[in-house]
PDB file of C-alpha atoms in Angstrom:
ATOM      1  CA  MET S  22     100.911 108.998 115.509  1.00 93.00           C
ATOM      2  CA  ASN S  23     100.207 112.579 116.536  1.00 92.00           C
ATOM      3  CA  GLY S  24      98.794 114.561 113.624  1.00 93.00           C
ATOM      4  CA  LEU S  25      99.147 111.834 111.003  1.00 96.00           C
ATOM      5  CA  SER S  26      96.696 110.479 108.457  1.00 97.00           C
ATOM      6  CA  VAL S  27      97.016 106.690 108.406  1.00 98.00           C
ATOM      7  CA  VAL S  28      95.752 104.011 106.010  1.00 98.00           C
ATOM      8  CA  ILE S  29      95.595 100.441 107.299  1.00 98.00           C
ATOM      9  CA  VAL S  30      95.117  97.569 104.870  1.00 98.00           C
ATOM     10  CA  GLY S  31      93.431  94.654 106.605  1.00 96.00           C
ATOM     11  CA  GLY S  32      92.072  97.030 109.228  1.00 96.00           C
ATOM     12  CA  GLY S  33      88.659  95.424 109.433  1.00 95.00           C
ATOM     13  CA  SER S  34      89.626  92.931 112.113  1.00 92.00           C
ATOM     14  CA  GLY S  35      92.443  91.428 114.177  1.00 90.00           C
ATOM     15  CA  LEU S  36      95.760  93.206 114.424  1.00 93.00           C
ATOM     16  CA  GLY S  37      94.731  95.676 111.716  1.00 95.00           C
ATOM     17  CA  ARG S  38      91.721  96.866 113.681  1.00 95.00           C
ATOM     18  CA  LEU S  39      93.805  97.130 116.842  1.00 96.00           C
ATOM     19  CA  LEU S  40      96.338  99.244 114.934  1.00 97.00           C
ATOM     20  CA  ALA S  41      93.568 101.605 113.885  1.00 97.00           C
ATOM     21  CA  GLU S  42      92.318 101.913 117.464  1.00 97.00           C
ATOM     22  CA  MET S  43      95.812 102.532 118.812  1.00 97.00           C
ATOM     23  CA  ALA S  44      96.625 105.059 116.078  1.00 97.00           C
ATOM     24  CA  VAL S  45      93.593 107.051 117.198  1.00 97.00           C
ATOM     25  CA  GLU S  46      94.688 106.732 120.845  1.00 96.00           C
ATOM     26  CA  GLN S  47      98.106 108.068 119.865  1.00 97.00           C
ATOM     27  CA  GLY S  48      96.759 111.148 118.115  1.00 97.00           C
ATOM     28  CA  ALA S  49      96.183 110.242 114.473  1.00 97.00           C
ATOM     29  CA  THR S  50      93.904 112.824 112.846  1.00 97.00           C
ATOM     30  CA  ALA S  51      92.484 110.642 110.063  1.00 97.00           C
ATOM     31  CA  ILE S  52      92.108 106.909 109.467  1.00 98.00           C
ATOM     32  CA  GLY S  53      91.593 105.020 106.213  1.00 98.00           C
ATOM     33  CA  ILE S  54      90.636 101.342 106.235  1.00 98.00           C
ATOM     34  CA  ILE S  55      90.945  98.960 103.280  1.00 98.00           C
ATOM     35  CA  ASP S  56      89.734  95.404 103.766  1.00 97.00           C
ATOM     36  CA  ILE S  57      88.247  92.622 101.678  1.00 96.00           C
ATOM     37  CA  ASP S  58      85.298  92.713 104.107  1.00 96.00           C
ATOM     38  CA  GLU S  59      83.684  96.064 103.318  1.00 97.00           C
ATOM     39  CA  LYS S  60      81.319  95.938 106.302  1.00 97.00           C
ATOM     40  CA  ALA S  61      84.235  95.338 108.663  1.00 96.00           C
ATOM     41  CA  ALA S  62      86.188  98.191 107.038  1.00 97.00           C
ATOM     42  CA  LEU S  63      83.220 100.511 107.524  1.00 97.00           C
ATOM     43  CA  ALA S  64      82.816  99.449 111.154  1.00 97.00           C
ATOM     44  CA  THR S  65      86.454 100.179 111.963  1.00 97.00           C
ATOM     45  CA  ALA S  66      86.354 103.503 110.136  1.00 96.00           C
ATOM     46  CA  ARG S  67      83.211 104.620 111.959  1.00 96.00           C
ATOM     47  CA  ALA S  68      84.592 103.486 115.317  1.00 96.00           C
ATOM     48  CA  ALA S  69      87.609 105.750 114.838  1.00 94.00           C
ATOM     49  CA  GLY S  70      85.518 108.724 115.886  1.00 92.00           C
ATOM     50  CA  LEU S  71      87.397 111.153 113.637  1.00 94.00           C
ATOM     51  CA  LYS S  72      87.879 111.841 109.936  1.00 96.00           C
ATOM     52  CA  SER S  73      87.831 108.456 108.242  1.00 97.00           C
ATOM     53  CA  ALA S  74      87.347 106.641 104.947  1.00 97.00           C
ATOM     54  CA  TYR S  75      87.002 103.020 103.964  1.00 96.00           C
ATOM     55  CA  ALA S  76      87.001 100.720 100.948  1.00 97.00           C
ATOM     56  CA  GLY S  77      86.202  97.071 100.424  1.00 96.00           C
ATOM     57  CA  CYS S  78      88.824  95.586  98.157  1.00 95.00           C
ATOM     58  CA  ASP S  79      90.478  92.366  97.056  1.00 95.00           C
ATOM     59  CA  ILE S  80      94.099  93.540  96.937  1.00 96.00           C
ATOM     60  CA  ARG S  81      95.397  90.600  94.892  1.00 96.00           C
ATOM     61  CA  THR S  82      95.175  92.466  91.571  1.00 96.00           C
ATOM     62  CA  SER S  83      96.539  95.879  90.696  1.00 96.00           C
ATOM     63  CA  ALA S  84      93.544  97.815  89.393  1.00 97.00           C
ATOM     64  CA  PRO S  85      91.174  97.249  92.355  1.00 96.00           C
ATOM     65  CA  ALA S  86      93.978  97.826  94.848  1.00 97.00           C
ATOM     66  CA  HIS S  87      94.984 101.148  93.275  1.00 97.00           C
ATOM     67  CA  GLU S  88      91.369 102.265  92.882  1.00 97.00           C
ATOM     68  CA  ALA S  89      90.626 101.538  96.538  1.00 97.00           C
ATOM     69  CA  PHE S  90      93.697 103.378  97.763  1.00 97.00           C
ATOM     70  CA  SER S  91      93.011 106.369  95.522  1.00 97.00           C
ATOM     71  CA  ARG S  92      89.409 106.558  96.747  1.00 97.00           C
ATOM     72  CA  VAL S  93      90.456 106.516 100.397  1.00 97.00           C
ATOM     73  CA  ALA S  94      93.221 109.060  99.767  1.00 97.00           C
ATOM     74  CA  ALA S  95      90.801 111.385  97.972  1.00 96.00           C
ATOM     75  CA  GLU S  96      88.382 111.285 100.906  1.00 96.00           C
ATOM     76  CA  LEU S  97      91.084 111.881 103.503  1.00 97.00           C
ATOM     77  CA  GLY S  98      92.883 114.472 101.390  1.00 94.00           C
ATOM     78  CA  HIS S  99      96.386 113.513 102.504  1.00 95.00           C
ATOM     79  CA  ILE S 100      98.152 110.297 103.558  1.00 97.00           C
ATOM     80  CA  ASP S 101     101.184 110.125 105.848  1.00 97.00           C
ATOM     81  CA  THR S 102     101.460 106.410 106.654  1.00 98.00           C
ATOM     82  CA  LEU S 103     100.447 103.101 105.101  1.00 98.00           C
ATOM     83  CA  VAL S 104     100.355  99.918 107.183  1.00 98.00           C
ATOM     84  CA  ASN S 105     100.035  96.631 105.287  1.00 98.00           C
ATOM     85  CA  SER S 106      98.392  94.240 107.721  1.00 95.00           C
ATOM     86  CA  ALA S 107      96.256  92.157 105.350  1.00 94.00           C
ATOM     87  CA  ALA S 108      97.354  88.512 105.205  1.00 90.00           C
ATOM     88  CA  ILE S 109      96.238  84.922 105.243  1.00 86.00           C
ATOM     89  CA  TYR S 110      97.840  82.351 107.524  1.00 82.00           C
ATOM     90  CA  PRO S 111      97.668  78.911 105.894  1.00 82.00           C
ATOM     91  CA  ARG S 112      98.624  75.747 107.754  1.00 83.00           C
ATOM     92  CA  LYS S 113      99.203  72.453 105.993  1.00 87.00           C
ATOM     93  CA  PRO S 114     101.969  69.831 105.969  1.00 90.00           C
ATOM     94  CA  MET S 115     104.697  70.920 103.596  1.00 88.00           C
ATOM     95  CA  LEU S 116     104.472  67.942 101.237  1.00 93.00           C
ATOM     96  CA  GLU S 117     100.725  68.406 100.768  1.00 93.00           C
ATOM     97  CA  ILE S 118     100.509  72.065  99.686  1.00 90.00           C
ATOM     98  CA  THR S 119      98.601  72.474  96.416  1.00 93.00           C
ATOM     99  CA  ASP S 120      99.199  74.952  93.606  1.00 94.00           C
ATOM    100  CA  ALA S 121      96.010  76.758  94.559  1.00 94.00           C
ATOM    101  CA  GLU S 122      97.201  77.115  98.163  1.00 93.00           C
ATOM    102  CA  TRP S 123     100.569  78.452  97.020  1.00 91.00           C
ATOM    103  CA  ASP S 124      98.834  80.911  94.720  1.00 94.00           C
ATOM    104  CA  ALA S 125      96.525  82.110  97.491  1.00 93.00           C
ATOM    105  CA  SER S 126      99.368  82.775  99.916  1.00 92.00           C
ATOM    106  CA  LEU S 127     101.559  84.517  97.358  1.00 94.00           C
ATOM    107  CA  SER S 128      98.684  86.566  95.945  1.00 94.00           C
ATOM    108  CA  VAL S 129      97.529  88.002  99.265  1.00 94.00           C
ATOM    109  CA  ASN S 130     100.730  88.087 101.298  1.00 94.00           C
ATOM    110  CA  VAL S 131     103.121  89.241  98.581  1.00 96.00           C
ATOM    111  CA  LYS S 132     101.290  90.649  95.554  1.00 97.00           C
ATOM    112  CA  GLY S 133      98.704  92.424  97.675  1.00 97.00           C
ATOM    113  CA  THR S 134     101.418  94.082  99.747  1.00 97.00           C
ATOM    114  CA  TYR S 135     103.270  95.053  96.574  1.00 98.00           C
ATOM    115  CA  HIS S 136     100.199  96.668  94.993  1.00 98.00           C
ATOM    116  CA  MET S 137      99.406  98.718  98.085  1.00 98.00           C
ATOM    117  CA  CYS S 138     103.014  99.887  98.451  1.00 98.00           C
ATOM    118  CA  VAL S 139     103.070 101.093  94.854  1.00 98.00           C
ATOM    119  CA  ALA S 140      99.750 102.895  95.309  1.00 98.00           C
ATOM    120  CA  ALA S 141     100.997 104.613  98.464  1.00 98.00           C
ATOM    121  CA  ILE S 142     104.299 105.642  96.898  1.00 98.00           C
ATOM    122  CA  GLU S 143     102.469 107.238  93.961  1.00 97.00           C
ATOM    123  CA  GLN S 144     100.312 109.134  96.453  1.00 97.00           C
ATOM    124  CA  PHE S 145     103.284 110.257  98.556  1.00 97.00           C
ATOM    125  CA  ARG S 146     105.146 111.503  95.479  1.00 96.00           C
ATOM    126  CA  ALA S 147     102.134 113.489  94.278  1.00 96.00           C
ATOM    127  CA  GLN S 148     101.436 115.179  97.614  1.00 94.00           C
ATOM    128  CA  LYS S 149     102.778 118.597  98.472  1.00 88.00           C
ATOM    129  CA  SER S 150     104.535 118.497 101.810  1.00 86.00           C
ATOM    130  CA  ASP S 151     107.187 120.465 103.663  1.00 86.00           C
ATOM    131  CA  ALA S 152     107.862 117.597 106.036  1.00 88.00           C
ATOM    132  CA  VAL S 153     111.303 115.985 106.101  1.00 91.00           C
ATOM    133  CA  VAL S 154     109.675 112.576 105.674  1.00 96.00           C
ATOM    134  CA  LYS S 155     107.192 112.507 102.784  1.00 97.00           C
ATOM    135  CA  GLY S 156     105.595 109.217 103.754  1.00 98.00           C
ATOM    136  CA  ARG S 157     106.042 106.009 105.723  1.00 98.00           C
ATOM    137  CA  ILE S 158     105.149 102.404 104.917  1.00 98.00           C
ATOM    138  CA  VAL S 159     105.155  99.550 107.409  1.00 98.00           C
ATOM    139  CA  ASN S 160     104.663  95.975 106.200  1.00 98.00           C
ATOM    140  CA  ILE S 161     103.718  93.211 108.644  1.00 96.00           C
ATOM    141  CA  THR S 162     106.000  90.232 108.061  1.00 94.00           C
ATOM    142  CA  SER S 163     106.584  87.288 110.408  1.00 90.00           C
ATOM    143  CA  VAL S 164     109.260  85.347 112.232  1.00 88.00           C
ATOM    144  CA  ASP S 165     108.279  82.579 109.794  1.00 85.00           C
ATOM    145  CA  ALA S 166     110.383  84.477 107.270  1.00 87.00           C
ATOM    146  CA  PHE S 167     113.461  83.437 109.260  1.00 88.00           C
ATOM    147  CA  LYS S 168     112.627  80.119 110.909  1.00 85.00           C
ATOM    148  CA  ALA S 169     111.638  76.781 109.382  1.00 83.00           C
ATOM    149  CA  HIS S 170     107.981  75.850 109.816  1.00 80.00           C
ATOM    150  CA  PRO S 171     107.120  72.744 107.767  1.00 80.00           C
ATOM    151  CA  GLN S 172     103.464  72.984 108.824  1.00 80.00           C
ATOM    152  CA  ASN S 173     103.004  76.268 106.990  1.00 78.00           C
ATOM    153  CA  ALA S 174     105.857  76.545 104.499  1.00 82.00           C
ATOM    154  CA  HIS S 175     103.718  78.571 102.095  1.00 85.00           C
ATOM    155  CA  TYR S 176     103.455  81.282 104.763  1.00 82.00           C
ATOM    156  CA  ALA S 177     107.184  81.736 104.188  1.00 84.00           C
ATOM    157  CA  ALA S 178     105.901  84.080 101.485  1.00 87.00           C
ATOM    158  CA  LYS S 179     106.496  86.576 104.288  1.00 91.00           C
ATOM    159  CA  ALA S 180     110.217  86.246 103.520  1.00 92.00           C
ATOM    160  CA  ALA S 181     109.422  87.795 100.148  1.00 94.00           C
ATOM    161  CA  VAL S 182     107.778  90.698 101.953  1.00 96.00           C
ATOM    162  CA  VAL S 183     111.007  91.302 103.889  1.00 96.00           C
ATOM    163  CA  SER S 184     112.878  91.432 100.590  1.00 97.00           C
ATOM    164  CA  LEU S 185     110.236  93.675  98.996  1.00 97.00           C
ATOM    165  CA  THR S 186     110.474  96.044 101.945  1.00 98.00           C
ATOM    166  CA  ARG S 187     114.214  96.455 101.481  1.00 98.00           C
ATOM    167  CA  SER S 188     113.891  96.950  97.740  1.00 98.00           C
ATOM    168  CA  PHE S 189     111.131  99.526  98.130  1.00 98.00           C
ATOM    169  CA  ALA S 190     113.176 101.327 100.791  1.00 98.00           C
ATOM    170  CA  GLN S 191     116.122 101.696  98.440  1.00 98.00           C
ATOM    171  CA  GLU S 192     113.923 102.679  95.495  1.00 98.00           C
ATOM    172  CA  VAL S 193     112.228 105.583  97.277  1.00 98.00           C
ATOM    173  CA  ALA S 194     114.918 106.754  99.703  1.00 98.00           C
ATOM    174  CA  ARG S 195     115.643 109.816  97.555  1.00 96.00           C
ATOM    175  CA  ASP S 196     111.976 110.741  97.817  1.00 96.00           C
ATOM    176  CA  ASN S 197     112.330 110.757 101.626  1.00 97.00           C
ATOM    177  CA  ILE S 198     109.846 107.904 101.936  1.00 98.00           C
ATOM    178  CA  LEU S 199     110.647 105.373 104.663  1.00 98.00           C
ATOM    179  CA  VAL S 200     109.740 101.707 104.215  1.00 98.00           C
ATOM    180  CA  ASN S 201     110.133  99.203 107.050  1.00 98.00           C
ATOM    181  CA  SER S 202     108.613  95.968 108.271  1.00 98.00           C
ATOM    182  CA  VAL S 203     107.752  94.376 111.604  1.00 97.00           C
ATOM    183  CA  ALA S 204     107.954  90.618 112.165  1.00 94.00           C
ATOM    184  CA  PRO S 205     105.827  89.404 115.087  1.00 90.00           C
ATOM    185  CA  ALA S 206     106.057  85.961 116.632  1.00 85.00           C
ATOM    186  CA  GLY S 207     102.956  84.088 117.786  1.00 79.00           C
ATOM    187  CA  MET S 208     100.484  86.376 119.497  1.00 79.00           C
ATOM    188  CA  ALA S 209      98.212  85.610 122.423  1.00 76.00           C
ATOM    189  CA  THR S 210      95.057  86.511 120.532  1.00 75.00           C
ATOM    190  CA  GLU S 211      91.536  85.373 121.339  1.00 74.00           C
ATOM    191  CA  LYS S 212      91.747  82.953 118.411  1.00 73.00           C
ATOM    192  CA  ALA S 213      94.945  81.492 119.874  1.00 71.00           C
ATOM    193  CA  ARG S 214      93.219  81.083 123.224  1.00 75.00           C
ATOM    194  CA  GLN S 215      90.219  79.364 121.660  1.00 76.00           C
ATOM    195  CA  ALA S 216      92.471  77.060 119.636  1.00 70.00           C
ATOM    196  CA  GLY S 217      94.488  76.109 122.708  1.00 74.00           C
ATOM    197  CA  PHE S 218      97.751  77.549 121.379  1.00 72.00           C
ATOM    198  CA  LEU S 219      98.740  79.599 124.429  1.00 77.00           C
ATOM    199  CA  ALA S 220     100.727  76.802 126.053  1.00 82.00           C
ATOM    200  CA  GLU S 221     102.582  76.227 122.779  1.00 79.00           C
ATOM    201  CA  LEU S 222     103.388  79.936 122.474  1.00 77.00           C
ATOM    202  CA  ALA S 223     104.584  80.064 126.084  1.00 82.00           C
ATOM    203  CA  ALA S 224     106.830  77.039 125.612  1.00 84.00           C
ATOM    204  CA  ALA S 225     108.413  78.541 122.484  1.00 82.00           C
ATOM    205  CA  SER S 226     109.294  81.871 124.091  1.00 85.00           C
ATOM    206  CA  PRO S 227     112.186  82.476 126.503  1.00 88.00           C
ATOM    207  CA  LEU S 228     109.868  84.969 128.210  1.00 87.00           C
ATOM    208  CA  GLY S 229     107.421  82.170 128.890  1.00 86.00           C
ATOM    209  CA  ARG S 230     104.411  83.657 127.070  1.00 84.00           C
ATOM    210  CA  GLY S 231     103.115  84.684 123.693  1.00 81.00           C
ATOM    211  CA  GLY S 232     103.216  88.349 122.850  1.00 84.00           C
ATOM    212  CA  GLU S 233     100.150  90.498 123.372  1.00 89.00           C
ATOM    213  CA  PRO S 234      98.860  92.102 120.152  1.00 91.00           C
ATOM    214  CA  ARG S 235      99.390  95.572 121.635  1.00 94.00           C
ATOM    215  CA  GLU S 236     103.052  94.775 122.187  1.00 93.00           C
ATOM    216  CA  MET S 237     103.413  94.054 118.467  1.00 94.00           C
ATOM    217  CA  ALA S 238     101.308  97.013 117.393  1.00 96.00           C
ATOM    218  CA  GLU S 239     103.452  99.481 119.352  1.00 97.00           C
ATOM    219  CA  TRP S 240     106.427  98.710 117.108  1.00 97.00           C
ATOM    220  CA  VAL S 241     104.353  99.028 113.951  1.00 98.00           C
ATOM    221  CA  LEU S 242     103.142 102.453 115.006  1.00 98.00           C
ATOM    222  CA  MET S 243     106.641 103.496 116.035  1.00 98.00           C
ATOM    223  CA  ALA S 244     108.006 102.641 112.593  1.00 98.00           C
ATOM    224  CA  GLY S 245     105.090 104.407 110.923  1.00 98.00           C
ATOM    225  CA  GLY S 246     104.981 107.383 113.289  1.00 97.00           C
ATOM    226  CA  PRO S 247     106.531 110.854 113.400  1.00 96.00           C
ATOM    227  CA  LYS S 248     109.416 109.819 115.662  1.00 96.00           C
ATOM    228  CA  ASN S 249     110.814 107.677 112.857  1.00 97.00           C
ATOM    229  CA  THR S 250     112.674 110.101 110.609  1.00 97.00           C
ATOM    230  CA  TYR S 251     115.707 108.032 109.590  1.00 97.00           C
ATOM    231  CA  MET S 252     115.103 104.286 109.819  1.00 98.00           C
ATOM    232  CA  THR S 253     114.332 102.609 106.504  1.00 98.00           C
ATOM    233  CA  GLY S 254     114.780  99.163 104.980  1.00 98.00           C
ATOM    234  CA  GLU S 255     114.715  97.509 108.405  1.00 98.00           C
ATOM    235  CA  ASN S 256     112.779  94.493 109.620  1.00 97.00           C
ATOM    236  CA  ILE S 257     112.004  94.711 113.326  1.00 97.00           C
ATOM    237  CA  ILE S 258     111.616  91.306 114.966  1.00 95.00           C
ATOM    238  CA  VAL S 259     109.280  91.322 117.978  1.00 94.00           C
ATOM    239  CA  SER S 260     109.401  87.759 119.211  1.00 88.00           C
ATOM    240  CA  GLY S 261     110.177  87.740 122.940  1.00 87.00           C
ATOM    241  CA  GLY S 262     113.484  86.064 122.150  1.00 87.00           C
ATOM    242  CA  TYR S 263     111.880  83.295 120.074  1.00 85.00           C
ATOM    243  CA  ILE S 264     114.245  84.152 117.256  1.00 83.00           C
ATOM    244  CA  TYR S 265     117.232  86.444 116.746  1.00 80.00           C
ATOM    245  CA  ALA S 266     118.236  87.772 113.324  1.00 70.00           C
TER     246      ALA S 266
END
């Protein structure tokens, strides 16, 4: 991420916060954090130890999402990469999912991603830049977009994010904006450890373990970093062989 200014949506905690930390480790010069938890966004931004900005925002509706992105962009002055990491992970038997639960998953996982992509594209188009690539977007999807999971069928909203990624990539290719996604499998997070999921993750993977969050984050930063000058419209599956697509 050497020399890049990066905005991470959902960067207040979890994978999003790790992405911010790793972007700094890899040479990012500015970090913007957008999260529904404003205190968490501020904490991540301050921890970056370099030029940073933050905004608390519910990304489910257009106006707040665009206002938050514009505010962060104005403070940083220039944006090179957007990472959409904000999501909710609902679990409920397929035949019991309510309308409200469908709406929640679609609003955060799909509409929120859409709004932030549009805001970033408007920013990229408005910026003056001599770089070959005018901007990069990386959306976090999931292997659940490709494999049946009746216990969280409404999380298959991530399949819509794969489709959105491809459509955005085609729409802005002439602007030299690259749009890709990364689909992690189950990660060996602290929450997974506490919930007793590690054995389940290990059994599901041919490698015999769940992926470490850093292993997933590396691919996100690769797709959103300066070494990516040609890949667009791709979904990178990082699953330890759990799924092939």
